[in-house]
Coordinates of C-alpha atoms and ligand atoms in Angstrom, one line a residue:
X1 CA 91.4 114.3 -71.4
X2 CA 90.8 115.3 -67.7
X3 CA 91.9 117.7 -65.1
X4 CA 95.4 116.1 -65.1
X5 CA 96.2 116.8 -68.2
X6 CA 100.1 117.5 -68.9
X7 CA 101.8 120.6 -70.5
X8 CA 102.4 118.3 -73.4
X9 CA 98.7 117.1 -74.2
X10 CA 97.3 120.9 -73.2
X11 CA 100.2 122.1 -76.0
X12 CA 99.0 119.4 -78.4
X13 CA 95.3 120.8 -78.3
X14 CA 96.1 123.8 -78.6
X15 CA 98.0 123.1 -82.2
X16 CA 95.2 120.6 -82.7
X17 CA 93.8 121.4 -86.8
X18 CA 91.5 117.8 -87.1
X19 CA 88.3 118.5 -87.1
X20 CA 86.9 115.4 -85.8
X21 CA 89.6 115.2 -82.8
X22 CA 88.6 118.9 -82.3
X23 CA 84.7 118.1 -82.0
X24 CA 85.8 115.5 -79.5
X25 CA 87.0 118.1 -77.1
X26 CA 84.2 120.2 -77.5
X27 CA 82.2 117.1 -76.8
X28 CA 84.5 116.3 -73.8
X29 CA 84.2 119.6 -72.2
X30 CA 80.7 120.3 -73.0
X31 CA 80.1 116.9 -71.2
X32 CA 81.6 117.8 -68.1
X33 CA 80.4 121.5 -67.9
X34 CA 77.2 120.1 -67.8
X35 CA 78.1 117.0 -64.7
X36 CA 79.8 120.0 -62.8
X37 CA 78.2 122.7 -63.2
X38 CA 75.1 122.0 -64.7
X39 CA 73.0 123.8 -67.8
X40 CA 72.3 126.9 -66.3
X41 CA 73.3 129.8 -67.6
X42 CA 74.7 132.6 -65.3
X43 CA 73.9 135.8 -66.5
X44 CA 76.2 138.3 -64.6
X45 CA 75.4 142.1 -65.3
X46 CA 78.3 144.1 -66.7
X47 CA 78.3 147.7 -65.8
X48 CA 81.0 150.3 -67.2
X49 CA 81.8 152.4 -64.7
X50 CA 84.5 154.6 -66.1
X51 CA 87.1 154.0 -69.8
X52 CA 89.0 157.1 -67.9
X53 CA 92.7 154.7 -67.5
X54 CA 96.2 156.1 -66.3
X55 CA 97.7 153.2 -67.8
X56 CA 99.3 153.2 -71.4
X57 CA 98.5 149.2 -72.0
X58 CA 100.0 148.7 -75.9
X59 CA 96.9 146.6 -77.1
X60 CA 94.2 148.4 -75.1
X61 CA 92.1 151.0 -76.9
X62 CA 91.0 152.9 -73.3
X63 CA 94.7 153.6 -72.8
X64 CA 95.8 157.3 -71.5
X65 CA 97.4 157.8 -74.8
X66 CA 94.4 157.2 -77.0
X67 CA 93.4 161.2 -77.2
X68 CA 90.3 160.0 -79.9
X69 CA 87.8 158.6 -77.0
X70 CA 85.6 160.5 -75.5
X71 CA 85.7 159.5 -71.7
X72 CA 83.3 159.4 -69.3
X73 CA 82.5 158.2 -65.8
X74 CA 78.8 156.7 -64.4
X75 CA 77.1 158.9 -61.5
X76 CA 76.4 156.5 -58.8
X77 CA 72.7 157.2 -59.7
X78 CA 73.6 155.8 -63.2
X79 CA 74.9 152.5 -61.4
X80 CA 72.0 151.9 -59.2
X81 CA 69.9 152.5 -62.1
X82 CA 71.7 149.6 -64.0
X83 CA 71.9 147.4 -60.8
X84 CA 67.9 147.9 -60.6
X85 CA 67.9 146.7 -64.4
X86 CA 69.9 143.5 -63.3
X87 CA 67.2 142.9 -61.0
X88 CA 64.1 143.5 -63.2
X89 CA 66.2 141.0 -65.7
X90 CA 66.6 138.7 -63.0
X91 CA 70.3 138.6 -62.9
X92 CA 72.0 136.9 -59.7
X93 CA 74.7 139.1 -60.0
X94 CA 77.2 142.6 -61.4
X95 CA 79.9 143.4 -62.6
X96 CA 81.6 146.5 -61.7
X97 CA 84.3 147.4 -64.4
X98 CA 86.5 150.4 -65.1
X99 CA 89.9 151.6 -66.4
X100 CA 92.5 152.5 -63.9
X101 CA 90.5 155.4 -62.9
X102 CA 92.9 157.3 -60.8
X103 CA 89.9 159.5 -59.9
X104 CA 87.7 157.1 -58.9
X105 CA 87.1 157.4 -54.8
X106 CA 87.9 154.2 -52.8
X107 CA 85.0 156.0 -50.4
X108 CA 82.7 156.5 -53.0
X109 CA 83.3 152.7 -54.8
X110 CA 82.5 151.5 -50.9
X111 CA 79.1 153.9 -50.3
X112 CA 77.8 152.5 -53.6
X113 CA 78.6 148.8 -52.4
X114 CA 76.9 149.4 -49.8
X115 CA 73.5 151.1 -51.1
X116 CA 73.4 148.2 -53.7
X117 CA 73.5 145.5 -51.0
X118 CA 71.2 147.2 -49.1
X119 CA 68.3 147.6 -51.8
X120 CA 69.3 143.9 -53.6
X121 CA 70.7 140.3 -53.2
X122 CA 73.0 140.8 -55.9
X123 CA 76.4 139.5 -56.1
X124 CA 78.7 142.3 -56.5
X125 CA 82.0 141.4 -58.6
X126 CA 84.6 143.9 -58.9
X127 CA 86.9 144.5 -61.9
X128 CA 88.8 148.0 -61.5
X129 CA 91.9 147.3 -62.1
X130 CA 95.5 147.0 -60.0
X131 CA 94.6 148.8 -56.6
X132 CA 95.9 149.8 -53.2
X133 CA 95.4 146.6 -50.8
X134 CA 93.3 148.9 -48.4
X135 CA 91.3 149.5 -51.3
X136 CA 90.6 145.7 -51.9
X137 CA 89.8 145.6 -48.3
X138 CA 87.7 148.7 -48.0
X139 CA 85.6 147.2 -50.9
X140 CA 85.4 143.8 -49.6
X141 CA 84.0 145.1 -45.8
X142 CA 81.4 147.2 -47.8
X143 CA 80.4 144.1 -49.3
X144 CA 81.9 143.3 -52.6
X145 CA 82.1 139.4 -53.3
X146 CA 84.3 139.0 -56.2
X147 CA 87.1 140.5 -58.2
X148 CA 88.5 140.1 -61.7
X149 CA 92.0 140.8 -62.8
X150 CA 92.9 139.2 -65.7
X151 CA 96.6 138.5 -65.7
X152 CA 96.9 138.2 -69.8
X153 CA 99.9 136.1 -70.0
X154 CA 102.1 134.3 -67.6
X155 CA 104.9 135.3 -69.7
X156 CA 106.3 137.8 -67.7
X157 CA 108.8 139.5 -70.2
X158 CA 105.6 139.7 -72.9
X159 CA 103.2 140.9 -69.9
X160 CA 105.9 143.5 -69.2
X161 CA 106.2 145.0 -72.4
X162 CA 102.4 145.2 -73.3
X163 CA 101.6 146.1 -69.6
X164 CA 104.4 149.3 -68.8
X165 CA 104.6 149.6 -65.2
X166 CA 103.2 153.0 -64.2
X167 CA 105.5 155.4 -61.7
X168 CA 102.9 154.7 -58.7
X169 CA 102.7 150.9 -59.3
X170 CA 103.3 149.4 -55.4
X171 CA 104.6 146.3 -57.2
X172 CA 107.5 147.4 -59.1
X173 CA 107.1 144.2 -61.1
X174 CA 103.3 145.1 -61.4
X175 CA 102.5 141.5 -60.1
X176 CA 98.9 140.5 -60.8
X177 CA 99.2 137.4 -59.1
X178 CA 100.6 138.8 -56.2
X179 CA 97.8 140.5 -56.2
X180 CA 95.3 137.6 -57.3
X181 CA 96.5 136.2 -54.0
X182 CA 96.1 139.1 -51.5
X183 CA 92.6 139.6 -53.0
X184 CA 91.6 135.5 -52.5
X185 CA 93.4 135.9 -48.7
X186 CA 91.0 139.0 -48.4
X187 CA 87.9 136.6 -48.8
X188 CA 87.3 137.3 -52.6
X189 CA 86.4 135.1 -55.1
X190 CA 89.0 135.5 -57.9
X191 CA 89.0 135.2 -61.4
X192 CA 91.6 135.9 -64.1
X193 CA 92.1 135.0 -67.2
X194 CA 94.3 135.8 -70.8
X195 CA 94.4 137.2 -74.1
X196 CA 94.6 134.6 -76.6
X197 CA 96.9 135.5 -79.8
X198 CA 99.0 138.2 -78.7
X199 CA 101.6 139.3 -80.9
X200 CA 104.6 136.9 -79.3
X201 CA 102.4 134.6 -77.7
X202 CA 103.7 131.2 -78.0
X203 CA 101.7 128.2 -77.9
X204 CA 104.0 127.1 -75.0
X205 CA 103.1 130.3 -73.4
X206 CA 99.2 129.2 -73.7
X207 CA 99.9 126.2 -72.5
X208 CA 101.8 127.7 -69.3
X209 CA 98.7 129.7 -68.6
X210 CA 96.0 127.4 -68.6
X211 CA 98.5 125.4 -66.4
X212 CA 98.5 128.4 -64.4
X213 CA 94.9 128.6 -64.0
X214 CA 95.0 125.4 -62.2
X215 CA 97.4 126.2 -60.2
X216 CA 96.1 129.6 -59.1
X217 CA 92.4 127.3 -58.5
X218 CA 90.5 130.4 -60.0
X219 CA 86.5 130.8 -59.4
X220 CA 86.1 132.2 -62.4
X221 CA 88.3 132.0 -66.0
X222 CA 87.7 134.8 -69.0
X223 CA 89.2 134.8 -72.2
X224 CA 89.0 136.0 -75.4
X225 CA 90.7 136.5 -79.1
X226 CA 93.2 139.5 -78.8
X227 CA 91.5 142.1 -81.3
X228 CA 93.1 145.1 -82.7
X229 CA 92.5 148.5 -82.1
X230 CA 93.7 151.0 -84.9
X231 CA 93.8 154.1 -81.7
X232 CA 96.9 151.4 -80.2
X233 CA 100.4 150.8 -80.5
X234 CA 100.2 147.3 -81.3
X235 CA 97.3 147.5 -83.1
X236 CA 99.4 150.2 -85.8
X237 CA 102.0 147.7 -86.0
X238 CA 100.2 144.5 -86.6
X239 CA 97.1 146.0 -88.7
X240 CA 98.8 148.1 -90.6
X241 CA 97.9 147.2 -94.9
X242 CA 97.3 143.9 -93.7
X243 CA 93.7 144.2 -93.4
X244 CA 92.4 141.8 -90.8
X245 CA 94.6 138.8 -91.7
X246 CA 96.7 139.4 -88.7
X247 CA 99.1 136.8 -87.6
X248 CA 97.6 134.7 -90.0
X249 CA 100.4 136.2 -91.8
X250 CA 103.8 133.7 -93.4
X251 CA 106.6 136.3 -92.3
X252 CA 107.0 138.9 -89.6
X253 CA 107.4 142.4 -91.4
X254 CA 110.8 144.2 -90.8
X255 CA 109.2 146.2 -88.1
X256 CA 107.1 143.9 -86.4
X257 CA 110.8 142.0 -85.8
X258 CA 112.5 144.9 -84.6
X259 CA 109.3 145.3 -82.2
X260 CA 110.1 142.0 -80.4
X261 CA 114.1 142.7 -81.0
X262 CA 114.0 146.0 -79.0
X263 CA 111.7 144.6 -77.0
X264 CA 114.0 141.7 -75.8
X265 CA 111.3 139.1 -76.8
X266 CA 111.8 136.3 -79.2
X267 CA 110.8 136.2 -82.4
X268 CA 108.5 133.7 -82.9
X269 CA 108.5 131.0 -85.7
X270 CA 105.3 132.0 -87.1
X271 CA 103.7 128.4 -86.6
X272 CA 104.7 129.3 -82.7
X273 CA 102.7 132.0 -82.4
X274 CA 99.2 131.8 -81.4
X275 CA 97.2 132.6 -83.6
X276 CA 93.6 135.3 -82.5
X277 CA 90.7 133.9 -84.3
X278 CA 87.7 132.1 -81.8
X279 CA 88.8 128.6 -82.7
X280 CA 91.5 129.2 -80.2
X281 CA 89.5 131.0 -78.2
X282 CA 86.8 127.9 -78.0
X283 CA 90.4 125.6 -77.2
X284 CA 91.0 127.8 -74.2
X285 CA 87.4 127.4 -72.7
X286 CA 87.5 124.2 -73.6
X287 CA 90.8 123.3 -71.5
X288 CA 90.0 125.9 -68.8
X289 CA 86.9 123.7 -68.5
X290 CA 88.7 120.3 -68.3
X291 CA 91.5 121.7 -66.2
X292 CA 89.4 123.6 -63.5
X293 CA 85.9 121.4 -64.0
X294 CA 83.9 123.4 -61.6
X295 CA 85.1 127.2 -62.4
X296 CA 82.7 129.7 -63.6
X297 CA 83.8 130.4 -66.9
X298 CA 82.3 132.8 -69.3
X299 CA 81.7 132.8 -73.2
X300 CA 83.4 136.4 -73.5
X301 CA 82.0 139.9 -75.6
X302 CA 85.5 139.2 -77.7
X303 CA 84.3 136.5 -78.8
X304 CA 80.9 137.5 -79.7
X305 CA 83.0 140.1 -81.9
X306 CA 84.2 138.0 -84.1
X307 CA 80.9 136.0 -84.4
X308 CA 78.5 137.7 -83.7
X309 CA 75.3 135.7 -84.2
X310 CA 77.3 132.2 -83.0
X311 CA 80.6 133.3 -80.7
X312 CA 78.5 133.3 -77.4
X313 CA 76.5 130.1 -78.2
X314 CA 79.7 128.0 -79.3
X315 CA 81.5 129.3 -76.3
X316 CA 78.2 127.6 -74.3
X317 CA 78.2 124.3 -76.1
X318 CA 82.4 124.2 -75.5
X319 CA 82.6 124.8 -71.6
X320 CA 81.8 127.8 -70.9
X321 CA 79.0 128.3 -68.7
X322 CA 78.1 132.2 -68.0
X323 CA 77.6 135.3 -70.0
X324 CA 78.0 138.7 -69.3
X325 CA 74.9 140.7 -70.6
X326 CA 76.0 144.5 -70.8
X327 CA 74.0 146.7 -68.5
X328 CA 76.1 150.3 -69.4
X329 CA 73.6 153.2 -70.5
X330 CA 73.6 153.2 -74.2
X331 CA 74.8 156.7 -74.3
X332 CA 78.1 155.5 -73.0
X333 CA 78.7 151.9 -74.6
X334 CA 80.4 152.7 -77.9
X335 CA 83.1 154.9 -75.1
X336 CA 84.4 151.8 -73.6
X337 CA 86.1 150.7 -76.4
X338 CA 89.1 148.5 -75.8
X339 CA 88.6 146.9 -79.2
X340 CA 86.9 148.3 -82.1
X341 CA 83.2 146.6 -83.0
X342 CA 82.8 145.6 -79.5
X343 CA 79.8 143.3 -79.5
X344 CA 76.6 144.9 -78.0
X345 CA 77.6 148.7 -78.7
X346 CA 74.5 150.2 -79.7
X347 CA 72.4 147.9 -77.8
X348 CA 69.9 148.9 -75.0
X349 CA 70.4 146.8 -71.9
X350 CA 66.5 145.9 -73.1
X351 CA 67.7 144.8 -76.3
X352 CA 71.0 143.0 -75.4
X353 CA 69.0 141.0 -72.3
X354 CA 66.5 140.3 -75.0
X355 CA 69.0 138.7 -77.3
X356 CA 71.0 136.6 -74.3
X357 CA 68.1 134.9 -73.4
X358 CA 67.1 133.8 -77.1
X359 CA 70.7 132.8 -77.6
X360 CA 70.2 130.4 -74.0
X361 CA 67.0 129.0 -75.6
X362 CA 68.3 128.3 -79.4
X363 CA 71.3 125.8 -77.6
X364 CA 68.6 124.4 -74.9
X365 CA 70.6 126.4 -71.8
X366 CA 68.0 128.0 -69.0
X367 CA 68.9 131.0 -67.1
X368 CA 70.8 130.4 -63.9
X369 CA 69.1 131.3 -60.5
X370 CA 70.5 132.8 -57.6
X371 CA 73.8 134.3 -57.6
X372 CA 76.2 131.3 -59.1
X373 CA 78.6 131.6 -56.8
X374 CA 81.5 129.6 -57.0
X375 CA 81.6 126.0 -56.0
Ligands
5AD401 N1 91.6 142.7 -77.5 C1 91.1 141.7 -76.7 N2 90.9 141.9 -75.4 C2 91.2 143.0 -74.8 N3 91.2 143.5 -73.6 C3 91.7 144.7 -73.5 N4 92.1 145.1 -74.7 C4 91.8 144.1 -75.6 C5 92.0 143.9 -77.0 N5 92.5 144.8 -77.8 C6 90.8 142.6 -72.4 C7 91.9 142.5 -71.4 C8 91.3 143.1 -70.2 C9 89.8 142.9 -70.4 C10 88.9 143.8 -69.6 O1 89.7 143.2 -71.8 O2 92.1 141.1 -71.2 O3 91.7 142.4 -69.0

């Protein structure tokens, strides 16, 4: 169980079921979170900029298609104001996350860079989406440190289909690690990570990605449970009358088969496809952690979906080692909804903060200092 780990012994605990082989990974990667990384507990401030997306992303409840959300986009007095709350919370960092906000001006993204690294010491991370290469650069000279991109399976064929490439895409192939790699060769920090429990997501594909995240040496790794939204295509096809027993389920539907079929995509044994509950989840956090031993790697809001009094802490106590406390105005939260129940929803940043730092106390984790950067 290290950071040499093969396909075959990554595949194996992933289809792991034994509970007492299971809490020895936990054990494993809890163990060398804390030798490389350490116990404290980044807190990185999420801020929603804008759920206004050109993109028509099947599992994705901000989609252009979905006409039932009400969107909205922050003023740039509205971001400051949240960045000011990250430093009265003493965070060491933000996060800067939209949809693929056509509207949103390179410019303007670069002005606010700037005015929030000239008032703080906060780490700025980035996390708007598939973007012009001068864009990345504009934002990096203003001062931006990081960027995320998740790129939510290294099966291409599956990405394609749940990812449509968009008529402006510069990357006819819409490559995210093409772009993982400009972005790290611009001076980012990068992070990525996957879905876990996609509809034709084999454990094979799992495996290939956590493989990937070693290859690709990522600062920082996020994942979380796929999670259906009703407002999406594949949430209509895999929800529909079977309540939340999703791809728990013995036998694909008729139209859930011709879905992959026209789709070119294999249908999956059902034992082959990954299933979306946390337990998985916790196994990808827990590998990410043994595969890439000194990445940042947070315990996701997905996860504190499903659970949402335990998710974030069992994510801590199984490698992860950051959380992403949600600094978006209340007024807007319950807009950015790319799955339904979204942890943290009706929360005040007051009253989310509150709750991170009593969840950091009950597993004996303190509050990291400074900005975490990657080492
Ligand atoms: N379930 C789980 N995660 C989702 N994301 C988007 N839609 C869903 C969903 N239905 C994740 C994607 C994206 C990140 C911001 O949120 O991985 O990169």
């Amino acid at each position: 169980m290290q950071s040499t780990m093969n396909a075959y012994e990554i595949e194996t605990w992933l289809r792991e079921t034994d509970p007492i082989r299971l809490e020895m990974l936990w054990k494993q990667a809890d163990l060398i979170r804390a030798k490389e990384v350490g116990d404290q507990v980044h807190l990185r401030g999420l801020i929603e900029l804008s759920n206004i997306c050109r993109r028509q992303c099947l599992y994705c409840g901000i989609r252009a298609g979905n006409s039932a959300l009400t969107r909205y986009r922050l003023t740039n007095q509205e971001v400051l104001d949240a960045a000011r709350k990250a430093i009265q919370f003493e965070y060491g960092s933000i996060v800067i996350q939209s949809g693929e906000d056509a509207q949103l001006d390179p410019e303007n993204i670069a002005r606010l860079i700037r005015q929030i690294k000239g008032e703080t010491d906060l780490a700025i991370t980035l996390s708007l989406g598939e973007r012009s290469i001068e864009d990345y650069h504009l934002w990096k000279q203003a001062g931006a440190d990081r960027y995320l991109l998740r790129f939510e399976t290294s099966n291409r064929r599956l990405f394609q289909v749940i990812h449509p490439a968009w008529k402006h895409d510069r990357l006819n192939s819409n490559d995210r690690l093409q772009l993982l790699r400009e972005l790290r060769g611009l001076g980012y920090e990068i992070g990525s990570g996957v879905m876990v429990g996609i509809p034709g997501q084999s454990y094979t594909d799992l495996t290939n990605d956590l493989l990937l995240f070693r290859e690709l040496n990522l600062n920082m790794i996020g994942s979380g449970p796929f999670l259906l939204h009703p407002q999406t295509p594949l949430g209509q096809l895999f929800l529909a009358d079977r309540g939340t027993g999703l791809l728990q389920v013995t036998e694909w539907t008729k139209e859930q088969r011709a879905f992959f079929e026209q789709n070119d995509l294999p249908v999956l044994a059902i034992d082959d496809q990954v299933a979306h509950s946390d337990q998985l989840a916790f196994k990808v956090i827990a590998l990410a952690r043994l595969l890439c031993p000194r990445a940042n790697i947070p315990s996701t809001t997905a996860i504190a979906t499903i659970d949402r009094e335990n998710g974030r802490k069992m994510g801590l106590s199984r490698g992860a080692n950051v959380v992403m406390p949600n600094l978006t105005p209340l007024q807007y939260r319950r807009f950015y909804e790319i799955y339904p129940n979204k942890a943290a929803s009706y929360e005040t940043p007051e009253e989310t903060h509150a709750q991170m730092l009593q969840h950091l106390a009950a597993i004996g984790r303190i509050p990291g200092k400074g900005r975490g950067d990657s080492r």
